[in-house]
Short mmCIF file of C-alpha atoms in Angstrom, two decimals:
data_model
loop_
_atom_site.label_atom_id
_atom_site.label_comp_id
_atom_site.label_asym_id
_atom_site.label_seq_id
_atom_site.Cartn_x
_atom_site.Cartn_y
_atom_site.Cartn_z
CA ASP A 1 -38.03 -71.06 -160.97
CA GLN A 2 -35.73 -68.88 -162.84
CA GLN A 3 -36.18 -70.18 -166.56
CA VAL A 4 -33.46 -67.78 -167.94
CA LYS A 5 -30.16 -67.33 -166.19
CA GLN A 6 -27.47 -64.73 -166.69
CA ASN A 7 -24.73 -65.61 -164.29
CA SER A 8 -22.70 -62.80 -164.92
CA PRO A 9 -23.91 -59.76 -163.37
CA SER A 10 -21.28 -57.69 -165.09
CA LEU A 11 -18.60 -57.83 -167.71
CA SER A 12 -15.39 -55.07 -168.61
CA VAL A 13 -14.11 -55.15 -171.75
CA GLN A 14 -11.08 -53.19 -173.54
CA GLU A 15 -12.83 -51.08 -176.64
CA GLY A 16 -11.87 -53.40 -180.31
CA ARG A 17 -11.93 -56.81 -177.90
CA ILE A 18 -14.40 -58.89 -177.99
CA SER A 19 -17.77 -59.54 -175.72
CA ILE A 20 -19.10 -62.19 -174.82
CA LEU A 21 -22.15 -62.27 -173.03
CA ASN A 22 -23.55 -65.85 -171.63
CA CYS A 23 -27.29 -66.94 -171.15
CA ASP A 24 -28.65 -70.45 -170.00
CA TYR A 25 -32.27 -71.74 -170.31
CA THR A 26 -33.89 -74.32 -168.74
CA ASN A 27 -37.63 -74.57 -170.36
CA SER A 28 -37.20 -76.57 -173.50
CA MET A 29 -40.24 -75.43 -175.22
CA PHE A 30 -38.77 -71.92 -175.56
CA ASP A 31 -38.39 -71.30 -179.71
CA TYR A 32 -37.30 -68.02 -179.83
CA PHE A 33 -34.29 -66.28 -178.00
CA LEU A 34 -33.99 -62.43 -178.09
CA TRP A 35 -31.04 -60.01 -176.93
CA TYR A 36 -32.44 -56.72 -175.70
CA LYS A 37 -29.85 -53.66 -174.78
CA LYS A 38 -31.10 -51.16 -172.08
CA TYR A 39 -29.40 -47.73 -171.58
CA PRO A 40 -30.21 -45.95 -167.96
CA ALA A 41 -33.46 -44.46 -167.99
CA GLU A 42 -34.52 -45.77 -171.45
CA GLY A 43 -36.40 -48.89 -171.71
CA PRO A 44 -35.03 -51.98 -173.16
CA THR A 45 -34.15 -51.98 -177.16
CA PHE A 46 -34.17 -55.09 -179.14
CA LEU A 47 -30.93 -56.05 -180.44
CA ILE A 48 -30.84 -59.41 -182.24
CA SER A 49 -32.97 -62.56 -182.01
CA ILE A 50 -32.43 -66.46 -183.11
CA SER A 51 -34.80 -69.11 -183.58
CA SER A 52 -34.53 -72.51 -181.85
CA ILE A 53 -33.54 -74.26 -185.37
CA LYS A 54 -30.86 -72.42 -185.88
CA ASP A 55 -27.43 -72.16 -184.12
CA LYS A 56 -25.93 -68.42 -185.48
CA ASN A 57 -27.79 -65.52 -186.44
CA GLU A 58 -25.43 -62.49 -187.29
CA ASP A 59 -26.11 -58.80 -187.64
CA GLY A 60 -23.04 -56.55 -188.20
CA ARG A 61 -20.87 -56.43 -185.29
CA PHE A 62 -23.70 -58.60 -183.43
CA THR A 63 -23.39 -62.66 -183.69
CA VAL A 64 -25.93 -64.84 -181.24
CA PHE A 65 -24.94 -68.56 -180.86
CA LEU A 66 -27.40 -70.87 -179.45
CA ASN A 67 -26.27 -74.50 -178.19
CA LYS A 68 -29.41 -76.22 -177.93
CA SER A 69 -28.36 -79.55 -176.57
CA ALA A 70 -26.43 -76.97 -173.85
CA LYS A 71 -29.64 -75.00 -173.30
CA HIS A 72 -27.13 -72.00 -173.56
CA LEU A 73 -26.86 -69.30 -175.77
CA SER A 74 -24.11 -66.29 -176.33
CA LEU A 75 -24.03 -63.02 -177.76
CA HIS A 76 -20.62 -61.80 -179.25
CA ILE A 77 -20.05 -58.08 -179.88
CA VAL A 78 -17.28 -57.26 -182.05
CA PRO A 79 -14.99 -55.14 -181.96
CA SER A 80 -16.77 -53.72 -178.78
CA GLN A 81 -17.19 -49.72 -178.62
CA PRO A 82 -17.79 -47.77 -175.70
CA GLY A 83 -21.22 -47.11 -176.87
CA ASP A 84 -21.66 -50.74 -176.27
CA SER A 85 -21.81 -50.10 -172.68
CA ALA A 86 -25.22 -50.69 -171.36
CA VAL A 87 -27.24 -53.57 -169.68
CA TYR A 88 -27.94 -56.81 -171.80
CA PHE A 89 -30.61 -59.00 -171.53
CA CYS A 90 -31.54 -62.16 -172.85
CA ALA A 91 -34.82 -63.33 -173.41
CA ALA A 92 -37.03 -66.08 -174.30
CA SER A 93 -40.66 -67.01 -176.09
CA ALA A 94 -42.17 -70.14 -176.27
CA GLY A 95 -44.42 -69.30 -179.14
CA GLY A 96 -47.67 -67.44 -180.08
CA GLY A 97 -51.32 -67.67 -178.98
CA THR A 98 -51.57 -67.39 -175.24
CA SER A 99 -47.65 -66.98 -174.48
CA TYR A 100 -47.60 -64.21 -177.28
CA GLY A 101 -46.27 -61.15 -175.94
CA LYS A 102 -44.57 -63.18 -173.15
CA LEU A 103 -40.94 -62.94 -172.56
CA THR A 104 -39.22 -64.77 -170.29
CA PHE A 105 -35.95 -62.46 -169.35
CA GLY A 106 -32.99 -62.96 -167.71
CA GLN A 107 -31.44 -60.90 -164.99
CA GLY A 108 -29.37 -58.95 -166.90
CA THR A 109 -25.33 -58.08 -167.81
CA ILE A 110 -24.17 -54.91 -167.47
CA LEU A 111 -21.39 -54.61 -170.16
CA THR A 112 -18.69 -51.85 -170.07
CA VAL A 113 -15.93 -51.12 -172.59
CA HIS A 114 -13.52 -49.24 -171.87
CA PRO A 115 -11.99 -46.64 -174.28
CA SER B 1 -41.34 -49.10 -184.62
CA ALA B 2 -43.65 -47.86 -182.16
CA VAL B 3 -42.98 -44.99 -179.86
CA ILE B 4 -44.35 -45.23 -176.25
CA SER B 5 -44.80 -42.74 -173.50
CA GLN B 6 -45.03 -43.17 -170.22
CA LYS B 7 -46.28 -41.31 -167.07
CA PRO B 8 -45.01 -40.72 -164.37
CA SER B 9 -41.55 -41.42 -165.05
CA ARG B 10 -40.51 -41.71 -161.93
CA ASP B 11 -42.53 -41.26 -158.52
CA ILE B 12 -41.97 -41.72 -154.22
CA CYS B 13 -45.09 -42.89 -152.88
CA GLN B 14 -46.60 -43.50 -149.43
CA ARG B 15 -47.13 -46.99 -148.02
CA GLY B 16 -50.89 -47.78 -148.54
CA THR B 17 -51.47 -45.48 -151.55
CA SER B 18 -52.25 -46.55 -154.94
CA LEU B 19 -50.70 -44.95 -158.12
CA THR B 20 -51.88 -45.06 -161.98
CA ILE B 21 -49.25 -45.30 -164.54
CA GLN B 22 -50.37 -43.91 -168.02
CA CYS B 23 -48.60 -45.53 -171.27
CA GLN B 24 -49.39 -43.82 -174.65
CA VAL B 25 -48.60 -45.32 -178.25
CA ASP B 26 -48.34 -43.52 -180.90
CA SER B 27 -49.82 -46.12 -183.20
CA GLN B 28 -53.10 -48.40 -182.85
CA VAL B 29 -52.35 -51.79 -181.17
CA THR B 30 -54.56 -55.01 -180.52
CA MET B 31 -52.42 -55.71 -177.18
CA MET B 32 -50.17 -53.83 -175.27
CA PHE B 33 -48.27 -55.51 -172.23
CA TRP B 34 -46.80 -54.34 -168.75
CA TYR B 35 -43.76 -55.45 -167.14
CA ARG B 36 -42.30 -55.27 -163.76
CA GLN B 37 -38.44 -55.16 -162.89
CA GLN B 38 -38.22 -55.50 -159.08
CA PRO B 39 -34.82 -54.47 -158.15
CA GLY B 40 -31.45 -56.18 -159.16
CA GLN B 41 -34.21 -58.82 -161.07
CA SER B 42 -35.11 -59.53 -164.59
CA LEU B 43 -38.33 -58.36 -166.28
CA THR B 44 -41.39 -59.86 -165.56
CA LEU B 45 -44.72 -59.89 -167.44
CA ILE B 46 -47.79 -58.66 -165.42
CA ALA B 47 -50.95 -58.85 -167.91
CA THR B 48 -51.34 -58.12 -170.92
CA ALA B 49 -54.05 -55.25 -171.99
CA ASN B 50 -57.06 -56.01 -174.37
CA GLN B 51 -58.90 -53.22 -175.79
CA GLY B 52 -62.47 -54.16 -175.51
CA SER B 53 -62.01 -57.26 -172.66
CA GLU B 54 -60.44 -57.90 -169.56
CA ALA B 55 -56.84 -57.92 -169.18
CA THR B 56 -55.23 -61.49 -168.78
CA TYR B 57 -53.05 -61.85 -165.61
CA GLU B 58 -49.83 -63.92 -165.09
CA SER B 59 -49.31 -66.39 -162.22
CA GLY B 60 -48.83 -63.98 -158.82
CA PHE B 61 -50.55 -61.47 -160.37
CA VAL B 62 -54.00 -60.29 -159.74
CA ILE B 63 -56.86 -57.57 -160.48
CA ASP B 64 -57.23 -56.30 -157.03
CA LYS B 65 -53.56 -55.24 -156.85
CA PHE B 66 -53.06 -54.44 -160.18
CA PRO B 67 -55.95 -53.04 -162.31
CA ILE B 68 -55.84 -52.22 -165.53
CA SER B 69 -57.60 -50.26 -168.33
CA ARG B 70 -57.37 -50.30 -172.11
CA PRO B 71 -59.88 -47.59 -173.20
CA ASN B 72 -58.72 -47.67 -176.88
CA LEU B 73 -56.31 -48.93 -178.82
CA THR B 74 -53.23 -46.31 -178.34
CA PHE B 75 -53.62 -46.33 -174.45
CA SER B 76 -53.55 -48.08 -171.18
CA THR B 77 -53.23 -47.49 -167.70
CA LEU B 78 -51.95 -49.53 -164.93
CA THR B 79 -52.60 -48.88 -161.53
CA VAL B 80 -50.63 -50.27 -158.13
CA SER B 81 -53.39 -50.39 -155.49
CA ASN B 82 -52.64 -50.35 -151.76
CA MET B 83 -48.30 -50.07 -152.31
CA SER B 84 -46.15 -51.51 -149.90
CA PRO B 85 -42.04 -51.48 -150.11
CA GLU B 86 -42.01 -54.43 -152.01
CA ASP B 87 -43.91 -52.90 -154.85
CA SER B 88 -40.80 -50.52 -155.31
CA SER B 89 -39.80 -51.42 -158.88
CA ILE B 90 -39.87 -50.33 -162.37
CA TYR B 91 -43.09 -50.81 -164.61
CA LEU B 92 -42.94 -51.10 -168.08
CA CYS B 93 -45.41 -50.94 -170.74
CA SER B 94 -44.54 -52.62 -174.43
CA VAL B 95 -46.38 -53.21 -177.30
CA ALA B 96 -45.65 -55.89 -180.19
CA THR B 97 -43.83 -54.25 -183.51
CA GLY B 98 -43.59 -57.10 -185.73
CA HIS B 99 -41.35 -59.74 -186.17
CA SER B 100 -37.74 -60.18 -186.20
CA SER B 101 -36.10 -61.39 -188.99
CA SER B 102 -35.72 -64.76 -187.48
CA GLY B 103 -39.32 -64.78 -186.75
CA ALA B 104 -39.48 -63.70 -183.36
CA ASN B 105 -42.29 -61.06 -182.08
CA VAL B 106 -40.64 -58.35 -181.01
CA LEU B 107 -41.65 -56.53 -178.27
CA THR B 108 -40.79 -52.58 -178.00
CA PHE B 109 -40.76 -51.07 -174.61
CA GLY B 110 -41.44 -47.44 -172.98
CA ALA B 111 -38.99 -46.06 -170.55
CA GLY B 112 -40.63 -46.97 -167.57
CA SER B 113 -42.01 -45.66 -164.63
CA ARG B 114 -39.82 -46.09 -161.58
CA LEU B 115 -41.63 -46.13 -158.07
CA THR B 116 -40.23 -45.95 -154.63
CA VAL B 117 -42.54 -47.27 -151.81
CA LEU B 118 -41.88 -45.65 -148.78
#
């Protein structure tokens, strides 16, 4: 049962344009959502997150939107740069306690930004 | 944030053998987490390594297959036992490194150990 899904395996965008990466989830107990970026031969690195009580969080060129009723979130990158080319993972967590450290990840979306 | 070193970075293993992956963190941490990423799949938590107690395994993962050691607050090992081609994956060590501005627990990951089982 895939609780977090990224239905687009890849996305290609021109430099300077907007990149929109999408993520859907099924577990209504998730209370935090995170985006990680991964370059080849490196571990995933944290990018941005959002609490389930918010609908938007912005950090520089990166904005995450959450539509709780649709169980959908998206990551917007504006403007896109060639250095943004990487695999982007959506992840979700369901609070602390026994779930501490447990992130449920999507399959990832490969973003390619062309100069 | 913490710096995590994993060894080996990659290896090719024979069916039926076992391999131990090492994870070293540059600071003391209470819990360390082992994840697996099978080809084309998402990252999945295998277990939480606690210092001074047994590791806590997620559903579908058992100690006999993935024994874990945690001798101190900066080091852990994961052994993949009696390997089969289905164990070909990237194995990643991670630690919690605080909260994001939105309050989420943020994990920092090592570069991973890519195992190929023939």
